[in-house]
Short mmCIF file of C-alpha atoms and ligand atoms in Angstrom, two decimals:
data_model
loop_
_atom_site.label_atom_id
_atom_site.label_comp_id
_atom_site.label_asym_id
_atom_site.label_seq_id
_atom_site.Cartn_x
_atom_site.Cartn_y
_atom_site.Cartn_z
CA MET A 52 0.22 -0.05 0.17
CA ASN A 53 2.63 2.30 -1.36
CA ASP A 54 0.73 5.06 -2.91
CA PRO A 55 -0.18 7.91 -0.67
CA ARG A 56 -3.71 8.20 -2.29
CA LEU A 57 -4.71 4.57 -0.94
CA GLN A 58 -3.33 5.58 2.37
CA ARG A 59 -5.45 8.91 2.57
CA LEU A 60 -8.35 6.25 2.04
CA HIS A 61 -7.15 3.73 4.47
CA ASP A 62 -7.24 7.08 7.16
CA ALA A 63 -10.59 8.23 5.43
CA VAL A 64 -12.68 5.21 5.59
CA PRO A 65 -11.64 3.01 8.89
CA GLY A 66 -11.61 -0.52 8.65
CA LEU A 67 -12.39 -0.61 4.76
CA ALA A 68 -10.74 -3.84 3.12
CA LEU A 69 -8.13 -2.76 0.08
CA THR A 70 -5.92 -5.32 -1.58
CA THR A 71 -3.49 -4.49 -3.82
CA GLU A 72 -1.94 -8.47 -4.22
CA ALA A 73 -1.14 -8.87 -7.85
CA HIS A 74 -3.59 -12.18 -8.10
CA ASP A 75 -6.76 -9.93 -6.84
CA LEU A 76 -6.00 -7.04 -8.87
CA LEU A 77 -5.82 -9.55 -11.82
CA HIS A 78 -8.90 -11.06 -10.47
CA TYR A 79 -11.26 -8.13 -10.13
CA GLY A 80 -9.47 -6.17 -12.99
CA ARG A 81 -11.29 -8.28 -15.45
CA ASP A 82 -14.96 -9.59 -16.42
CA TRP A 83 -15.84 -12.60 -18.76
CA THR A 84 -13.96 -10.64 -21.90
CA ARG A 85 -10.86 -11.68 -21.98
CA ARG A 86 -9.50 -8.48 -24.24
CA TRP A 87 -7.89 -5.85 -22.01
CA THR A 88 -4.50 -6.64 -19.40
CA PRO A 89 -6.12 -5.80 -15.85
CA ALA A 90 -4.02 -3.08 -14.17
CA PRO A 91 -6.23 -1.57 -11.33
CA LEU A 92 -4.78 0.59 -8.87
CA ALA A 93 -6.40 -1.47 -6.04
CA VAL A 94 -9.72 -3.17 -5.29
CA ALA A 95 -11.82 -2.08 -2.40
CA PHE A 96 -14.85 -4.23 -0.22
CA PRO A 97 -16.83 -1.64 1.48
CA ALA A 98 -18.97 -3.50 3.90
CA SER A 99 -21.53 -0.83 4.62
CA THR A 100 -23.46 2.47 2.55
CA ALA A 101 -21.55 4.19 4.57
CA GLN A 102 -18.17 2.89 3.51
CA VAL A 103 -19.24 3.55 -0.34
CA SER A 104 -20.00 7.08 0.30
CA ALA A 105 -16.72 7.78 1.77
CA VAL A 106 -15.22 5.74 -0.87
CA LEU A 107 -16.83 8.40 -3.62
CA ARG A 108 -16.14 11.38 -1.50
CA TRP A 109 -12.30 10.22 -1.58
CA ALA A 110 -12.29 9.15 -5.10
CA GLY A 111 -13.99 12.87 -6.25
CA VAL A 112 -11.20 14.32 -4.14
CA GLU A 113 -8.29 12.08 -5.53
CA GLY A 114 -9.53 12.80 -9.13
CA VAL A 115 -9.31 8.15 -8.93
CA ALA A 116 -11.71 6.76 -11.42
CA VAL A 117 -13.65 4.31 -9.73
CA VAL A 118 -15.24 0.51 -11.61
CA PRO A 119 -17.82 -0.38 -9.77
CA SER A 120 -17.72 -4.68 -9.57
CA GLY A 121 -20.06 -7.76 -8.92
CA GLY A 122 -19.59 -10.76 -10.07
CA ARG A 123 -17.91 -10.05 -13.13
CA THR A 124 -19.92 -12.37 -15.61
CA GLY A 125 -20.24 -9.47 -17.99
CA LEU A 126 -19.97 -9.83 -21.61
CA SER A 127 -19.13 -6.46 -22.49
CA GLY A 128 -16.02 -5.35 -20.49
CA GLY A 129 -18.25 -2.98 -18.60
CA ALA A 130 -16.27 -4.14 -15.24
CA VAL A 131 -12.99 -4.24 -16.55
CA ALA A 132 -10.09 -1.90 -14.91
CA ALA A 133 -7.35 -1.64 -16.97
CA ASN A 134 -6.31 1.89 -16.35
CA GLY A 135 -5.20 2.22 -12.63
CA GLU A 136 -9.04 2.59 -11.40
CA LEU A 137 -9.85 1.66 -8.18
CA VAL A 138 -12.47 -1.76 -8.49
CA LEU A 139 -15.24 -1.13 -6.07
CA SER A 140 -16.17 -4.76 -4.83
CA LEU A 141 -19.79 -4.59 -3.34
CA GLU A 142 -18.80 -8.66 -2.30
CA ARG A 143 -19.15 -7.89 1.26
CA MET A 144 -22.25 -6.61 0.48
CA ARG A 145 -24.64 -9.34 0.16
CA ARG A 146 -27.03 -9.87 2.84
CA VAL A 147 -30.89 -10.06 2.23
CA LEU A 148 -32.16 -7.63 4.08
CA ALA A 149 -35.46 -7.85 4.27
CA PHE A 150 -39.46 -9.41 3.03
CA ASP A 151 -42.69 -7.92 2.83
CA ALA A 152 -45.33 -10.30 2.35
CA VAL A 153 -47.82 -8.11 1.80
CA ASP A 154 -46.10 -5.74 -0.85
CA ARG A 155 -44.28 -9.19 -2.43
CA THR A 156 -40.76 -7.69 -2.04
CA LEU A 157 -37.19 -8.53 -0.86
CA VAL A 158 -34.36 -5.69 0.05
CA VAL A 159 -30.99 -7.16 -0.97
CA GLU A 160 -27.41 -5.75 -1.02
CA ALA A 161 -26.30 -5.12 -3.81
CA GLY A 162 -23.68 -8.22 -3.89
CA VAL A 163 -26.12 -10.74 -3.91
CA ALA A 164 -26.03 -13.46 -6.38
CA LEU A 165 -29.38 -13.81 -8.28
CA GLU A 166 -29.31 -17.35 -7.52
CA THR A 167 -29.71 -16.07 -3.76
CA VAL A 168 -32.66 -14.35 -4.34
CA GLN A 169 -34.59 -16.86 -6.63
CA GLU A 170 -33.77 -19.08 -2.90
CA ALA A 171 -34.75 -16.45 -0.88
CA ALA A 172 -38.13 -15.81 -2.88
CA ARG A 173 -38.63 -19.74 -3.63
CA SER A 174 -38.71 -19.96 0.82
CA HIS A 175 -41.29 -17.32 0.84
CA GLY A 176 -43.16 -19.50 -1.12
CA LEU A 177 -42.89 -16.89 -4.28
CA TYR A 178 -40.52 -16.39 -7.50
CA TYR A 179 -38.17 -14.28 -8.86
CA PRO A 180 -38.27 -14.35 -12.76
CA VAL A 181 -35.40 -13.09 -14.09
CA ASP A 182 -33.02 -16.03 -14.53
CA PHE A 183 -29.80 -16.90 -16.58
CA ALA A 184 -26.99 -19.50 -16.80
CA SER A 185 -24.13 -17.21 -14.82
CA ARG A 186 -27.22 -17.19 -12.02
CA GLY A 187 -24.70 -18.52 -9.13
CA SER A 188 -22.08 -15.68 -9.99
CA CYS A 189 -23.30 -13.00 -10.98
CA THR A 190 -24.70 -10.28 -8.98
CA ILE A 191 -28.15 -8.56 -8.30
CA GLY A 192 -25.92 -4.97 -8.72
CA GLY A 193 -24.79 -6.27 -12.32
CA ASN A 194 -28.19 -7.54 -13.34
CA ILE A 195 -29.73 -4.07 -12.73
CA ALA A 196 -26.29 -2.48 -14.15
CA THR A 197 -26.95 -3.82 -17.70
CA ASN A 198 -30.74 -4.65 -17.35
CA ALA A 199 -30.25 -8.37 -17.71
CA GLY A 200 -32.57 -10.17 -19.83
CA GLY A 201 -32.22 -14.08 -20.51
CA ILE A 202 -34.36 -17.03 -20.64
CA ARG A 203 -37.94 -16.00 -18.77
CA VAL A 204 -37.83 -12.81 -20.46
CA LEU A 205 -40.46 -13.65 -22.71
CA ARG A 206 -42.66 -14.30 -20.39
CA TYR A 207 -41.51 -11.61 -17.23
CA GLY A 208 -39.79 -9.11 -18.61
CA ASN A 209 -36.33 -7.62 -18.21
CA THR A 210 -34.68 -6.67 -14.67
CA ARG A 211 -36.25 -3.33 -14.99
CA GLU A 212 -39.92 -4.91 -14.43
CA TRP A 213 -38.89 -6.30 -11.40
CA VAL A 214 -36.87 -3.34 -9.08
CA GLY A 215 -39.52 -1.65 -7.37
CA GLY A 216 -36.68 0.37 -5.55
CA LEU A 217 -33.12 1.15 -5.50
CA LYS A 218 -30.41 3.03 -3.26
CA LEU A 219 -28.01 4.82 -5.40
CA VAL A 220 -24.47 6.30 -3.81
CA THR A 221 -23.41 9.30 -6.72
CA VAL A 222 -19.79 10.50 -6.60
CA ALA A 223 -20.33 13.59 -4.29
CA GLY A 224 -21.34 10.51 -1.96
CA ASP A 225 -25.27 11.09 -1.46
CA VAL A 226 -27.33 8.36 -1.25
CA LEU A 227 -30.42 8.57 -3.22
CA ASP A 228 -33.35 6.27 -2.47
CA LEU A 229 -35.23 5.97 -5.49
CA ASN A 230 -38.88 5.46 -5.65
CA ARG A 231 -38.90 3.56 -2.44
CA GLY A 232 -40.44 0.09 -3.24
CA LEU A 233 -43.85 1.96 -4.58
CA VAL A 234 -45.59 0.57 -7.03
CA LYS A 235 -47.57 3.88 -8.07
CA ASN A 236 -45.26 6.78 -8.12
CA SER A 237 -46.09 9.97 -10.16
CA SER A 238 -43.76 12.33 -8.95
CA GLY A 239 -41.27 13.94 -11.81
CA TYR A 240 -38.52 11.97 -13.12
CA ASP A 241 -37.91 8.07 -12.49
CA LEU A 242 -34.30 8.23 -11.70
CA ARG A 243 -34.70 4.55 -10.58
CA HIS A 244 -34.60 3.73 -14.49
CA LEU A 245 -32.34 5.98 -14.90
CA ALA A 246 -29.86 4.01 -12.93
CA ILE A 247 -30.82 0.73 -14.78
CA ALA A 248 -28.80 -0.30 -17.52
CA SER A 249 -26.26 2.80 -16.50
CA GLU A 250 -23.15 0.60 -16.49
CA GLY A 251 -22.22 1.69 -13.29
CA THR A 252 -21.85 5.42 -14.86
CA LEU A 253 -24.05 7.72 -12.88
CA GLY A 254 -23.67 6.17 -9.20
CA VAL A 255 -23.06 2.60 -7.28
CA VAL A 256 -26.31 0.52 -6.99
CA VAL A 257 -26.24 -0.69 -3.05
CA GLU A 258 -29.43 -1.74 -2.44
CA ALA A 259 -32.35 -3.06 -4.33
CA THR A 260 -36.35 -3.64 -3.68
CA LEU A 261 -37.15 -6.52 -5.92
CA ARG A 262 -40.76 -7.29 -6.73
CA LEU A 263 -41.57 -10.92 -6.06
CA THR A 264 -44.55 -12.82 -7.94
CA ALA A 265 -46.73 -16.05 -8.21
CA PRO A 266 -44.62 -19.05 -8.54
CA PRO A 267 -45.35 -20.17 -12.33
CA PRO A 268 -47.60 -23.22 -13.11
CA PRO A 269 -46.55 -26.60 -13.58
CA THR A 270 -44.85 -26.38 -16.79
CA ALA A 271 -43.07 -29.00 -19.92
CA THR A 272 -39.72 -28.15 -21.48
CA MET A 273 -40.09 -29.37 -25.32
CA LEU A 274 -36.49 -30.05 -27.45
CA LEU A 275 -37.52 -29.41 -31.41
CA ALA A 276 -35.31 -30.42 -34.48
CA LEU A 277 -35.75 -27.55 -37.14
CA PRO A 278 -35.35 -28.66 -40.92
CA SER A 279 -34.34 -24.87 -41.90
CA PHE A 280 -33.81 -21.31 -40.03
CA ALA A 281 -36.78 -20.23 -42.27
CA VAL A 282 -39.38 -22.03 -40.24
CA LEU A 283 -38.26 -20.65 -36.95
CA MET A 284 -40.15 -17.56 -36.73
CA GLN A 285 -43.29 -19.63 -37.80
CA VAL A 286 -43.22 -22.57 -35.28
CA PHE A 287 -42.37 -19.35 -32.81
CA GLN A 288 -45.75 -18.46 -33.78
CA ALA A 289 -47.18 -21.35 -33.65
CA LEU A 290 -46.46 -22.31 -30.12
CA ARG A 291 -47.02 -18.90 -28.79
CA GLU A 292 -50.79 -19.54 -30.17
CA ARG A 293 -51.49 -22.71 -28.96
CA LEU A 294 -49.46 -22.44 -25.36
CA ALA A 295 -48.82 -20.01 -22.29
CA LEU A 296 -44.80 -20.35 -23.26
CA GLU A 297 -42.78 -19.85 -20.43
CA ALA A 298 -39.58 -19.17 -23.15
CA PHE A 299 -38.78 -19.86 -26.30
CA GLU A 300 -34.76 -20.18 -27.09
CA PHE A 301 -32.77 -21.38 -30.15
CA PHE A 302 -29.55 -22.34 -31.03
CA THR A 303 -27.74 -24.14 -33.97
CA ASP A 304 -25.86 -27.30 -34.89
CA ARG A 305 -22.63 -25.70 -34.19
CA ALA A 306 -23.69 -24.23 -30.94
CA LEU A 307 -25.37 -28.10 -29.68
CA HIS A 308 -21.91 -29.73 -30.94
CA HIS A 309 -19.77 -27.53 -28.95
CA VAL A 310 -22.07 -28.35 -25.65
CA LEU A 311 -21.92 -32.35 -26.82
CA ALA A 312 -18.26 -31.96 -27.05
CA HIS A 313 -18.34 -30.09 -23.42
CA GLY A 314 -19.63 -33.19 -21.79
CA ALA A 315 -23.61 -32.90 -22.32
CA GLN A 316 -25.69 -35.84 -24.09
CA ALA A 317 -27.03 -35.44 -27.68
CA PRO A 318 -30.77 -35.78 -27.64
CA PHE A 319 -31.42 -37.16 -30.53
CA ALA A 320 -30.09 -40.00 -32.94
CA ASP A 321 -29.78 -37.60 -35.94
CA VAL A 322 -27.97 -34.09 -36.49
CA HIS A 323 -30.37 -31.32 -37.35
CA PRO A 324 -29.33 -27.81 -38.38
CA TYR A 325 -31.26 -26.06 -35.98
CA TYR A 326 -33.01 -26.49 -32.14
CA VAL A 327 -35.83 -25.04 -30.17
CA VAL A 328 -36.28 -25.29 -26.51
CA ALA A 329 -39.38 -24.07 -25.72
CA GLU A 330 -41.22 -24.35 -21.75
CA PHE A 331 -44.57 -24.05 -21.18
CA ALA A 332 -47.47 -24.43 -18.41
CA ALA A 333 -48.76 -27.85 -19.07
CA ASP A 334 -50.83 -30.63 -17.32
CA GLY A 335 -48.25 -32.67 -17.26
CA ALA A 336 -46.07 -34.20 -20.74
CA ASP A 337 -49.73 -35.94 -22.46
CA ASP A 338 -51.67 -32.64 -21.99
CA PRO A 339 -53.40 -32.20 -25.28
CA ARG A 340 -52.72 -28.52 -25.92
CA LEU A 341 -48.82 -29.66 -26.12
CA LEU A 342 -49.90 -32.34 -28.63
CA ASP A 343 -51.78 -30.35 -30.80
CA ALA A 344 -48.93 -27.53 -31.03
CA PHE A 345 -46.73 -30.22 -31.79
CA SER A 346 -48.75 -31.97 -34.71
CA HIS A 347 -49.70 -29.06 -36.12
CA CYS A 348 -45.66 -28.23 -36.77
CA ALA A 349 -44.97 -31.44 -37.86
CA GLU A 350 -47.92 -31.36 -40.31
CA GLN A 351 -46.70 -28.07 -41.70
CA GLY A 352 -43.22 -29.58 -42.03
CA TRP A 353 -41.57 -27.29 -39.59
CA VAL A 354 -40.23 -29.86 -37.39
CA ALA A 355 -38.13 -32.64 -38.13
CA ASP A 356 -38.05 -34.22 -34.84
CA GLY A 357 -38.82 -33.40 -31.19
CA VAL A 358 -38.24 -34.65 -27.67
CA ILE A 359 -40.38 -33.78 -24.38
CA ALA A 360 -38.84 -34.13 -20.62
CA GLY A 361 -40.52 -36.55 -18.83
CA SER A 362 -39.19 -35.67 -15.84
CA ASP A 363 -37.66 -32.48 -14.29
CA ALA A 364 -34.28 -34.52 -14.55
CA GLN A 365 -34.49 -34.50 -18.37
CA ALA A 366 -35.79 -30.78 -18.32
CA ALA A 367 -32.86 -29.97 -17.13
CA GLN A 368 -30.91 -31.93 -19.40
CA LEU A 369 -32.94 -30.00 -22.12
CA TRP A 370 -32.47 -27.27 -20.56
CA ARG A 371 -27.91 -27.57 -20.18
CA LEU A 372 -28.27 -27.87 -23.97
CA ARG A 373 -29.03 -24.40 -24.24
CA GLU A 374 -27.30 -22.44 -20.94
CA ASP A 375 -23.56 -24.42 -21.48
CA ILE A 376 -23.54 -23.21 -24.91
CA THR A 377 -21.32 -19.66 -23.84
CA GLU A 378 -19.53 -21.76 -21.49
CA SER A 379 -18.51 -24.37 -24.11
CA LEU A 380 -16.83 -21.83 -26.35
CA ALA A 381 -15.02 -19.76 -23.88
CA ALA A 382 -12.08 -21.31 -24.90
CA SER A 383 -11.99 -20.38 -28.78
CA LEU A 384 -12.34 -16.66 -27.41
CA PRO A 385 -15.28 -15.54 -29.49
CA TYR A 386 -16.18 -12.48 -30.61
CA LYS A 387 -20.19 -11.67 -29.31
CA ASN A 388 -22.77 -9.89 -30.98
CA ASP A 389 -25.73 -9.65 -29.23
CA VAL A 390 -28.41 -7.69 -31.15
CA ALA A 391 -31.84 -7.39 -31.30
CA VAL A 392 -35.19 -5.96 -33.67
CA ARG A 393 -39.03 -5.86 -32.76
CA VAL A 394 -40.07 -9.60 -33.03
CA SER A 395 -42.50 -8.62 -36.23
CA ALA A 396 -38.68 -7.28 -38.08
CA MET A 397 -36.95 -10.62 -37.21
CA PRO A 398 -37.63 -12.25 -40.44
CA ALA A 399 -36.44 -9.85 -42.28
CA PHE A 400 -33.31 -9.37 -40.11
CA LEU A 401 -32.69 -12.52 -39.82
CA ALA A 402 -32.77 -13.24 -43.67
CA GLU A 403 -30.24 -10.45 -44.18
CA ALA A 404 -27.94 -10.77 -41.51
CA GLN A 405 -27.65 -14.31 -42.57
CA ALA A 406 -26.31 -13.10 -45.84
CA LEU A 407 -24.10 -10.71 -43.86
CA LEU A 408 -22.26 -13.02 -41.68
CA ALA A 409 -21.91 -15.65 -44.14
CA ALA A 410 -20.56 -13.26 -46.80
CA GLU A 411 -18.13 -11.80 -44.15
CA TYR A 412 -17.13 -14.81 -41.96
CA PRO A 413 -16.48 -17.38 -44.62
CA ASP A 414 -13.83 -18.54 -43.01
CA PHE A 415 -14.68 -18.64 -39.00
CA GLU A 416 -16.98 -20.53 -37.26
CA VAL A 417 -20.33 -18.73 -36.49
CA VAL A 418 -22.59 -19.85 -33.67
CA TRP A 419 -25.94 -18.51 -33.48
CA PHE A 420 -28.54 -18.94 -30.45
CA GLY A 421 -30.40 -16.51 -28.31
CA HIS A 422 -33.83 -15.23 -27.22
CA ILE A 423 -35.28 -15.55 -31.01
CA GLY A 424 -39.20 -14.80 -28.95
CA ASP A 425 -37.68 -11.50 -27.58
CA GLY A 426 -36.13 -10.61 -30.91
CA ASN A 427 -32.90 -11.26 -29.26
CA LEU A 428 -29.97 -12.93 -31.00
CA HIS A 429 -26.38 -13.92 -29.83
CA ILE A 430 -23.63 -14.22 -32.17
CA ASN A 431 -20.04 -15.78 -31.21
CA VAL A 432 -17.76 -15.96 -34.14
CA LEU A 433 -15.15 -18.22 -32.78
CA LYS A 434 -11.65 -17.30 -33.00
CA PRO A 435 -9.61 -19.58 -34.62
CA ALA A 436 -6.44 -21.13 -32.87
CA ASP A 437 -3.69 -19.83 -34.71
CA MET A 438 -5.16 -16.27 -35.49
CA ASP A 439 -3.84 -13.46 -33.24
CA GLN A 440 -6.56 -11.93 -31.00
CA ASP A 441 -6.07 -8.28 -32.11
CA GLN A 442 -6.43 -8.79 -36.19
CA PHE A 443 -9.10 -11.04 -35.54
CA VAL A 444 -11.05 -8.79 -32.90
CA ALA A 445 -10.29 -5.77 -35.46
CA ARG A 446 -11.56 -8.53 -38.30
CA CYS A 447 -14.80 -8.62 -36.42
CA GLY A 448 -15.42 -5.15 -35.08
CA ALA A 449 -15.16 -4.41 -38.88
CA VAL A 450 -18.35 -7.03 -39.65
CA THR A 451 -19.76 -5.68 -36.56
CA ALA A 452 -19.67 -1.86 -38.20
CA HIS A 453 -21.97 -3.41 -41.17
CA LEU A 454 -23.87 -5.29 -38.63
CA ALA A 455 -25.19 -2.03 -36.79
CA SER A 456 -25.83 -0.45 -39.85
CA LEU A 457 -28.52 -3.31 -40.97
CA LEU A 458 -29.48 -3.28 -37.31
CA ASN A 459 -30.02 0.81 -37.52
CA ARG A 460 -32.11 0.04 -41.06
CA HIS A 461 -34.58 -2.32 -38.96
CA GLY A 462 -34.45 -0.07 -35.77
CA GLY A 463 -32.87 -2.75 -33.71
CA SER A 464 -30.43 -2.35 -30.63
CA ILE A 465 -26.05 -3.46 -31.07
CA SER A 466 -27.08 -4.83 -27.14
CA ALA A 467 -30.08 -6.50 -26.64
CA GLU A 468 -28.72 -7.69 -22.83
CA HIS A 469 -25.19 -7.74 -22.71
CA GLY A 470 -24.80 -3.81 -21.98
CA ILE A 471 -22.51 -1.54 -24.08
CA GLY A 472 -19.19 -1.48 -21.76
CA LEU A 473 -15.72 -1.16 -23.79
CA VAL A 474 -17.24 -3.72 -26.35
CA LYS A 475 -19.93 -1.84 -28.36
CA LYS A 476 -19.32 1.80 -27.59
CA ALA A 477 -17.90 2.45 -31.28
CA PHE A 478 -21.83 0.72 -32.32
CA LEU A 479 -23.78 3.12 -29.69
CA GLY A 480 -25.09 5.40 -32.85
CA SER A 481 -26.29 2.56 -34.44
CA THR A 482 -29.20 2.32 -31.33
CA ARG A 483 -29.20 5.83 -30.21
CA ASP A 484 -29.08 8.80 -32.74
CA ALA A 485 -26.51 11.68 -32.07
CA ALA A 486 -29.49 14.30 -30.69
CA GLU A 487 -30.34 10.88 -27.43
CA ILE A 488 -27.03 10.61 -26.69
CA ALA A 489 -25.68 14.09 -26.36
CA VAL A 490 -28.42 13.95 -23.62
CA MET A 491 -27.25 10.83 -22.11
CA ARG A 492 -23.58 12.31 -21.99
CA ALA A 493 -25.09 15.85 -20.17
CA VAL A 494 -27.15 13.47 -17.77
CA ARG A 495 -24.00 11.89 -16.63
CA ALA A 496 -21.92 15.00 -16.50
CA ALA A 497 -24.50 16.28 -14.33
CA LEU A 498 -24.02 13.06 -11.90
CA ASP A 499 -20.34 12.91 -12.27
CA PRO A 500 -18.94 16.04 -13.71
CA ALA A 501 -15.36 15.04 -12.98
CA GLY A 502 -15.79 11.30 -14.85
CA ILE A 503 -14.90 9.38 -11.81
CA LEU A 504 -17.57 6.41 -12.13
CA ASN A 505 -16.59 3.93 -14.67
CA PRO A 506 -14.69 6.05 -17.30
CA GLY A 507 -14.49 4.83 -21.12
CA LYS A 508 -17.58 2.42 -20.57
CA LEU A 509 -20.56 2.97 -22.65
CA PHE A 510 -19.15 6.36 -23.76
CA ASP A 511 -16.09 8.49 -24.22
CA ALA A 512 -16.70 11.63 -22.35
CA ASP A 513 -14.34 13.32 -24.25
CA SER A 514 -14.78 11.79 -27.64
CA PRO A 515 -17.95 12.87 -30.03
CA THR A 516 -16.62 10.75 -32.80
CA SER A 517 -16.56 7.45 -31.43
CA ASP A 518 -20.34 6.44 -30.93
CA SER A 519 -20.86 7.86 -34.60
CA THR A 520 -23.08 5.81 -36.91
CA PRO A 521 -20.85 3.07 -38.11
C1 LIG B 708 -27.18 -16.46 -23.29
O1 LIG B 708 -28.35 -15.99 -23.49
C2 LIG B 708 -26.01 -15.41 -22.38
O2 LIG B 708 -26.72 -17.40 -22.72
C3 LIG B 708 -24.74 -15.49 -22.94
O3 LIG B 708 -26.50 -13.81 -22.81
C4 LIG B 708 -24.83 -14.78 -24.68
O4 LIG B 708 -22.50 -16.05 -24.62
C5 LIG B 708 -23.33 -15.45 -25.26
O5 LIG B 708 -23.36 -14.85 -26.20
ZN1 LIG B 709 -28.46 -13.80 -23.60
#
């Protein structure tokens, strides 16, 4: 702790846990993107809101940048600290503070894992419906910072819908108590929603009041094999008309190939080009609504094969085929696109996107999957083992510029649920127009005039060209 600024931090915030150990700087200085070399000044672990306020006041006085840090499972570099920042880890703030049965709310500290929230809700006979594969390690603070979505958005919406209130510590050290868990509150700007998806650029979320709901009905899970991409949206329409869908997820044979290589079990004897995992309310695996939906799709020639889980264990096995994709691709350092269009625009967008990527990536393996029922597609381009990473990223960045223009024409977004962070800031202008970005800049400057909070993420304070429309 030789740095005098850290000595002053130590004096200003008695009892604050701090580390400058090399392995901690490495661990806490990065997220699931592996593109930047972590180089933070130190990592602080406040244990209370008062300590977070004091750290931010210190940062303002010293002019030290702060990177708020949750589970660091992000895929856009939003939690990367590569420039001498102080990482502010919420890891020690992971208490479930209160449950209210009348309001159906759970008050938690920001460092609580998503899975802990789900379990706490269940222990009260209720349900917290935001869900995705990194549930065990991602935190509520990080979920709020990116407005995380996941596999049940189709039925329940994104994190935003479930945040009834939050406490935000500003860089001045003030604690803003936003919306107080109210259902109705027509009293001016809803700063809670401004904080959601702000990627730690407006303040540090320390506490959230989360809404819970009744547990879902009994469900059935089905895996369908599709003969072509063209029928995907037709199958979605047909299932949505006939079943109460809880989830509708898609992946390709390439995705399945990697998941199987990673240890999962093959679902069918034959290989098919496209697959869908669907979960829906059902009275058992022989529910007539289910047979009706399946027969309809089969008659139209839209499904080549299908299986319905006969037990929870089998359903978990089918889900694994979808949920393990990210992990099974991680070793190939994939370049990730996480794009969205309105569901109605999906067929036209998909046709053009497929043609574009086939033409631009003739020599790379491209893995498609995602939350097609929400209009959200994940495209992972795998790095050839013998290719230099910078070269690979530059090539994929150039293709992403074309994809961003295509998204712009279809009224879509360059980030559906992973945030902008460092990875996508060059493409922000394809989703937000110049006037809107100017307002975003003004909001950020109003809350953080000195640019202390997560600088370089979302957009650069001093570089108006970095987010121009590609
Ligand atoms: C998912 O849907 C996550 O599994 C990760 O959003 C997507 O790895 C990805 O590209
Ligand atoms: Zn996703």
